[in-house]
CSV table of C-alpha atoms in Angstrom, one decimal:
chain,number,residue,atom,x,y,z
A,1,MET,CA,-7.3,5.7,-23.9
A,2,ASN,CA,-5.1,4.2,-27.1
A,3,LYS,CA,-3.7,0.9,-26.6
A,4,GLN,CA,-0.1,1.2,-25.3
A,5,LYS,CA,2.9,-0.4,-27.1
A,6,VAL,CA,6.4,-1.3,-26.0
A,7,ALA,CA,7.6,1.3,-28.4
A,8,ASP,CA,6.0,4.0,-26.6
A,9,LEU,CA,8.4,3.4,-23.5
A,10,TYR,CA,11.1,3.5,-26.1
A,11,GLU,CA,9.9,6.9,-27.3
A,12,LYS,CA,9.8,8.1,-24.0
A,13,LYS,CA,13.5,7.2,-23.1
A,14,ASN,CA,14.5,8.8,-26.5
A,15,LYS,CA,12.6,11.9,-25.5
A,16,GLY,CA,14.3,12.0,-21.8
A,17,GLU,CA,10.7,11.3,-20.3
A,18,ARG,CA,10.3,8.9,-17.3
A,19,PHE,CA,7.6,6.3,-17.3
A,20,SER,CA,5.9,4.3,-14.4
A,21,LEU,CA,4.9,0.9,-13.6
A,22,LEU,CA,3.0,-0.8,-10.8
A,23,THR,CA,2.5,-4.3,-9.8
A,24,CYS,CA,-1.2,-5.6,-10.2
A,25,TYR,CA,-2.5,-9.0,-9.4
A,26,ASP,CA,-6.2,-9.0,-10.0
A,27,TYR,CA,-9.0,-7.8,-12.3
A,28,THR,CA,-10.5,-5.3,-10.0
A,29,MET,CA,-7.4,-3.5,-9.5
A,30,ALA,CA,-6.4,-3.6,-13.1
A,31,ARG,CA,-9.8,-2.0,-14.1
A,32,ILE,CA,-9.0,1.0,-11.4
A,33,LEU,CA,-5.4,1.1,-12.8
A,34,SER,CA,-6.6,1.1,-16.6
A,35,LYS,CA,-8.1,4.6,-15.8
A,36,THR,CA,-4.9,5.9,-14.7
A,37,ASP,CA,-1.6,7.4,-16.5
A,38,VAL,CA,0.5,4.4,-15.2
A,39,ASP,CA,2.4,3.0,-18.1
A,40,MET,CA,2.7,-0.7,-17.5
A,41,LEU,CA,1.3,-3.2,-15.1
A,42,LEU,CA,3.6,-6.1,-13.9
A,43,THR,CA,1.9,-9.1,-12.4
A,44,GLY,CA,4.9,-10.1,-10.4
A,45,ASP,CA,5.7,-13.0,-8.3
A,46,SER,CA,5.4,-10.9,-5.3
A,47,ALA,CA,1.8,-12.1,-5.7
A,48,SER,CA,3.1,-15.0,-3.6
A,49,GLN,CA,3.4,-12.5,-0.5
A,50,MET,CA,0.6,-10.0,-1.4
A,51,ILE,CA,-2.1,-12.5,-2.5
A,52,LEU,CA,-1.0,-15.8,-1.1
A,53,GLY,CA,0.5,-14.9,2.0
A,54,GLU,CA,3.7,-16.4,1.8
A,55,ASN,CA,6.8,-15.5,3.2
A,56,ASN,CA,8.9,-15.2,0.0
A,57,THR,CA,8.3,-15.1,-3.8
A,58,LEU,CA,9.1,-18.8,-4.5
A,59,ASN,CA,5.8,-20.4,-3.7
A,60,ILE,CA,3.8,-19.4,-6.6
A,61,SER,CA,3.2,-21.6,-9.8
A,62,MET,CA,3.2,-21.0,-13.5
A,63,ASP,CA,-0.6,-21.8,-13.4
A,64,MET,CA,-1.3,-19.3,-10.8
A,65,LEU,CA,0.8,-16.5,-12.3
A,66,THR,CA,-0.7,-17.0,-15.8
A,67,ALA,CA,-4.3,-16.9,-14.4
A,68,LEU,CA,-3.4,-13.8,-12.6
A,69,THR,CA,-1.8,-12.1,-15.6
A,70,LYS,CA,-4.7,-12.9,-17.8
A,71,SER,CA,-7.1,-11.4,-15.1
A,72,VAL,CA,-5.0,-8.2,-15.1
A,73,LYS,CA,-5.0,-7.9,-18.9
A,74,ARG,CA,-8.7,-8.5,-19.0
A,75,GLY,CA,-9.2,-5.7,-16.7
A,76,ALA,CA,-6.6,-3.4,-18.4
A,77,PRO,CA,-6.7,-4.4,-22.0
A,78,ASP,CA,-5.4,-1.3,-23.2
A,79,LYS,CA,-2.4,-1.2,-20.8
A,80,LEU,CA,1.0,-2.8,-21.3
A,81,VAL,CA,1.1,-5.9,-19.0
A,82,ALA,CA,4.2,-7.8,-18.0
A,83,ALA,CA,4.2,-11.3,-16.5
A,84,ASP,CA,6.8,-12.5,-14.1
A,85,MET,CA,8.8,-15.9,-14.4
A,86,PRO,CA,8.3,-17.7,-11.1
A,87,PHE,CA,10.8,-19.8,-9.5
A,88,MET,CA,12.0,-22.9,-11.3
A,89,SER,CA,10.1,-21.9,-14.3
A,90,TYR,CA,13.0,-21.1,-16.4
A,91,GLN,CA,16.1,-22.3,-14.5
A,92,PRO,CA,16.2,-25.9,-15.2
A,93,SER,CA,16.7,-25.3,-19.3
A,94,ILE,CA,16.3,-22.8,-22.0
A,95,GLU,CA,13.7,-25.2,-23.6
A,96,ARG,CA,11.6,-25.0,-20.1
A,97,ALA,CA,12.0,-21.1,-20.3
A,98,LEU,CA,10.7,-20.8,-23.6
A,99,ILE,CA,7.6,-22.8,-23.2
A,100,ASN,CA,6.7,-20.9,-19.9
A,101,ALA,CA,7.5,-17.5,-21.4
A,102,GLY,CA,5.4,-18.6,-24.4
A,103,ARG,CA,2.6,-19.3,-22.3
A,104,PHE,CA,2.4,-16.0,-20.6
A,105,VAL,CA,2.4,-14.5,-24.3
A,106,ALA,CA,-0.3,-16.9,-25.7
A,107,GLU,CA,-2.5,-17.7,-22.9
A,108,ALA,CA,-2.3,-14.3,-20.8
A,109,GLU,CA,-1.6,-12.0,-23.6
A,110,ALA,CA,1.2,-10.6,-21.7
A,111,ASP,CA,3.2,-7.7,-23.5
A,112,ALA,CA,6.5,-8.6,-22.0
A,113,VAL,CA,7.9,-11.4,-19.8
A,114,LYS,CA,10.3,-10.7,-16.7
A,115,ILE,CA,13.2,-13.2,-15.8
A,116,GLU,CA,15.5,-12.7,-12.9
A,117,SER,CA,18.8,-12.8,-14.7
A,118,GLY,CA,22.4,-13.6,-13.8
A,119,TRP,CA,25.0,-14.7,-16.1
A,120,PRO,CA,23.5,-18.2,-16.5
A,121,GLN,CA,20.3,-16.6,-17.9
A,122,VAL,CA,21.9,-14.4,-20.7
A,123,GLU,CA,21.6,-17.3,-23.3
A,124,THR,CA,17.9,-17.9,-22.0
A,125,VAL,CA,17.2,-14.2,-22.7
A,126,ARG,CA,18.7,-14.6,-26.2
A,127,ALA,CA,16.8,-17.4,-27.1
A,128,ALA,CA,13.6,-15.8,-25.8
A,129,ALA,CA,14.2,-12.5,-27.6
A,130,ASP,CA,14.9,-14.5,-30.8
A,131,SER,CA,11.4,-16.1,-30.3
A,132,GLY,CA,10.0,-12.6,-30.4
A,133,ILE,CA,9.0,-12.2,-26.6
A,134,CYS,CA,10.0,-8.8,-25.1
A,135,ILE,CA,12.1,-9.7,-22.0
A,136,ILE,CA,12.5,-7.5,-19.0
A,137,ALA,CA,15.9,-8.7,-17.5
A,138,HIS,CA,15.8,-8.4,-13.7
A,139,ILE,CA,19.3,-7.8,-12.1
A,140,GLY,CA,20.6,-6.5,-8.8
A,141,LEU,CA,18.7,-7.8,-6.0
A,142,ARG,CA,17.0,-10.9,-7.2
A,143,PRO,CA,14.4,-12.2,-4.6
A,144,GLN,CA,14.3,-15.8,-6.0
A,145,SER,CA,18.1,-16.0,-5.3
A,146,ILE,CA,18.2,-14.7,-1.9
A,147,GLY,CA,19.1,-18.0,-0.5
A,148,LEU,CA,22.4,-17.8,-2.1
A,149,LYS,CA,23.2,-14.6,-0.1
A,150,GLY,CA,21.1,-15.5,3.1
A,151,ARG,CA,19.3,-11.9,3.2
A,152,PRO,CA,18.6,-9.2,1.1
A,153,LYS,CA,21.0,-6.4,0.6
A,154,ALA,CA,21.9,-3.6,-1.7
A,155,GLU,CA,23.7,-4.3,-4.8
A,156,GLY,CA,26.4,-2.3,-6.7
A,157,THR,CA,27.7,-0.7,-3.6
A,158,TYR,CA,31.3,-1.8,-4.3
A,159,ALA,CA,33.2,-0.8,-7.1
A,160,GLU,CA,33.6,-4.2,-8.4
A,161,ASP,CA,30.1,-5.2,-8.0
A,162,ALA,CA,29.0,-2.0,-9.8
A,163,VAL,CA,31.2,-3.0,-12.8
A,164,ASP,CA,29.8,-6.7,-12.8
A,165,LEU,CA,26.4,-5.3,-12.8
A,166,ILE,CA,27.0,-3.0,-15.6
A,167,LYS,CA,28.8,-5.8,-17.6
A,168,LEU,CA,26.0,-8.0,-16.8
A,169,ALA,CA,23.2,-5.4,-18.1
A,170,LEU,CA,25.2,-4.8,-21.2
A,171,ALA,CA,25.4,-8.5,-22.1
A,172,LEU,CA,21.6,-8.8,-21.6
A,173,GLU,CA,21.1,-5.8,-23.8
A,174,GLU,CA,23.3,-7.5,-26.4
A,175,ALA,CA,21.5,-10.8,-25.9
A,176,GLY,CA,18.2,-9.0,-27.0
A,177,ALA,CA,16.5,-8.0,-23.7
A,178,GLY,CA,14.0,-5.3,-24.2
A,179,PHE,CA,14.3,-3.6,-20.8
A,180,ILE,CA,16.6,-4.0,-17.8
A,181,LEU,CA,15.1,-4.1,-14.3
A,182,LEU,CA,17.6,-3.0,-11.5
A,183,GLU,CA,16.3,-3.8,-8.2
A,184,ALA,CA,17.8,-2.2,-4.7
A,185,ALA,CA,21.0,-1.1,-6.2
A,186,ALA,CA,23.2,1.9,-5.5
A,187,ARG,CA,21.8,5.1,-7.5
A,188,GLU,CA,25.4,5.9,-8.7
A,189,THR,CA,25.6,2.4,-10.2
A,190,ALA,CA,22.2,2.8,-11.9
A,191,GLU,CA,23.4,6.2,-13.3
A,192,LEU,CA,26.5,4.8,-14.9
A,193,MET,CA,24.4,1.8,-16.3
A,194,GLN,CA,21.5,4.1,-17.6
A,195,SER,CA,24.0,6.1,-19.5
A,196,ARG,CA,25.5,3.0,-21.1
A,197,LEU,CA,22.4,1.3,-22.1
A,198,SER,CA,20.3,2.0,-25.2
A,199,ILE,CA,17.3,-0.1,-24.0
A,200,PRO,CA,15.2,1.5,-21.1
A,201,LEU,CA,16.4,0.9,-17.5
A,202,ILE,CA,13.5,0.3,-14.9
A,203,GLY,CA,14.4,0.9,-11.2
A,204,CYS,CA,13.1,-0.6,-8.3
A,205,GLY,CA,15.0,1.0,-5.5
A,206,ALA,CA,17.8,2.0,-7.9
A,207,GLY,CA,17.7,5.9,-7.6
A,208,PRO,CA,16.3,8.7,-9.8
A,209,SER,CA,18.5,8.1,-12.8
A,210,CYS,CA,16.3,5.1,-14.2
A,211,ASP,CA,14.2,5.7,-17.1
A,212,GLY,CA,11.2,3.8,-15.5
A,213,GLN,CA,10.2,3.0,-11.9
A,214,VAL,CA,8.3,0.2,-10.6
A,215,LEU,CA,6.7,-0.4,-7.0
A,216,VAL,CA,4.4,-2.9,-5.4
A,217,VAL,CA,0.8,-1.5,-5.8
A,218,ASN,CA,-0.1,-2.6,-2.2
A,219,ASP,CA,2.8,-0.4,-0.8
A,220,VAL,CA,1.9,2.5,-2.7
A,221,MET,CA,-1.8,2.2,-1.9
A,222,GLY,CA,-1.2,1.7,1.8
A,223,MET,CA,-2.9,-1.7,1.6
A,224,PHE,CA,-0.1,-4.0,3.2
A,225,ASP,CA,0.9,-3.5,7.0
A,226,GLY,CA,3.9,-5.8,6.7
A,227,PRO,CA,7.6,-4.6,6.6
A,228,ALA,CA,8.3,-2.6,3.2
A,229,PRO,CA,11.5,-1.7,1.6
A,230,LYS,CA,13.0,1.8,2.3
A,231,PHE,CA,12.3,3.0,-1.2
A,232,ALA,CA,8.6,2.0,-1.1
A,233,ARG,CA,6.7,5.2,-1.0
A,234,LYS,CA,3.1,5.2,0.3
A,235,TYR,CA,0.7,7.6,-1.4
A,236,ALA,CA,-2.6,6.6,0.2
A,237,GLU,CA,-3.9,4.7,3.2
A,238,ILE,CA,-6.2,2.5,1.3
A,239,GLY,CA,-6.1,-0.2,4.0
A,240,SER,CA,-7.4,2.0,6.7
A,241,SER,CA,-10.2,3.1,4.4
A,242,ILE,CA,-11.2,-0.5,3.9
A,243,ALA,CA,-11.1,-1.3,7.4
A,244,ALA,CA,-13.2,1.6,8.4
A,245,ALA,CA,-15.8,0.6,5.6
A,246,ALA,CA,-15.8,-2.9,6.7
A,247,ASN,CA,-16.5,-1.6,10.3
A,248,ALA,CA,-19.3,0.6,9.3
A,249,TYR,CA,-21.1,-2.2,7.3
A,250,HIS,CA,-20.7,-4.2,10.5
A,251,GLU,CA,-22.4,-1.6,12.7
A,252,ASP,CA,-25.2,-1.0,10.3
A,253,VAL,CA,-25.9,-4.8,9.8
A,254,VAL,CA,-25.9,-5.1,13.9
A,255,SER,CA,-28.1,-2.0,14.2
A,256,GLY,CA,-30.5,-2.9,11.5
A,257,ALA,CA,-29.7,0.0,9.4
A,258,TYR,CA,-28.6,-2.1,6.6
A,259,PRO,CA,-30.3,-3.1,4.5
A,260,GLN,CA,-32.9,-0.4,3.9
A,261,ASP,CA,-36.2,-0.6,1.9
A,262,THR,CA,-34.6,0.9,-1.3
A,263,GLU,CA,-31.9,-1.8,-1.0
A,264,SER,CA,-34.6,-4.7,-1.0
A,265,TYR,CA,-36.5,-6.4,-3.6
A,266,HIS,CA,-40.4,-6.7,-3.4
A,267,ILE,CA,-42.9,-9.2,-4.7
A,268,LYS,CA,-45.1,-7.7,-7.4
A,269,THR,CA,-48.1,-5.9,-6.1
A,270,GLN,CA,-50.6,-8.1,-8.1
A,271,GLU,CA,-49.0,-11.2,-6.5
A,272,LYS,CA,-49.3,-10.2,-3.0
A,273,GLN,CA,-53.0,-11.3,-2.4
A,274,LYS,CA,-52.2,-14.5,-4.4
A,275,LEU,CA,-49.3,-15.3,-2.0
A,276,ASP,CA,-51.5,-14.7,1.1
A,277,ASP,CA,-54.3,-16.9,-0.2
A,278,MET,CA,-51.9,-19.7,-1.0
A,279,LEU,CA,-50.2,-19.6,2.5
A,280,LYS,CA,-53.7,-19.8,3.9
A,281,GLU,CA,-54.2,-22.9,2.1
A,282,MET,CA,-51.0,-24.3,3.5
A,283,SER,CA,-52.0,-23.7,7.1
């Protein structure tokens, strides 16, 4: 596979072709996904829930996400890999944001960096873009800001809200964002937004008009048995397969069917008599 570039996704948009993203949090899954047609991998702060078992996306650090992103890039060196700025890694100041976004690029070799973006982040995005970092500006439902609204809900379902979202997307584009990611928003709002943007629009529960789509890999593969959003489509039951394999292994261990002779190492033939003699001397 040829090494993918951000420009490839722009070319797809210009041709009217859609592209795909999946979250990915570890080397092993990245190795598997490196052999697929998926266009980009996102090491999201959703690792807080999917990897660490937290109830939200707030409890994961820059160090952790940097290490995870680095492992994903090792597993899929030819794929585009985006990193996700965790909670409070960019909110305190533009300087803090640039330092941390730079870590993802320099230490983890990320091709892009995602920032949950409201109006206060427009200048942060501008500064990062001016520094040469490809930014995915995440708008709509922003999990790191759910505390402000109390619970997650679809965005852009009212006319005024839709206009505000479109204005924000255009402002982020003007600031230099490479992509807009719109989460959990009315499909009509996404369609109007997509037609006004010159940069690619990535949807996460934002309807079919977006240039690209992203989902959590654990949801897609059927590896997570917790609640999932309505837009998460399951394509496999890997979780059930893993459980079945674990039970089959357990039964083989208990019954003595594992390991077999072919799965065992042997002392060298010429050493067997020597070993017997040495053991006799011990006794």
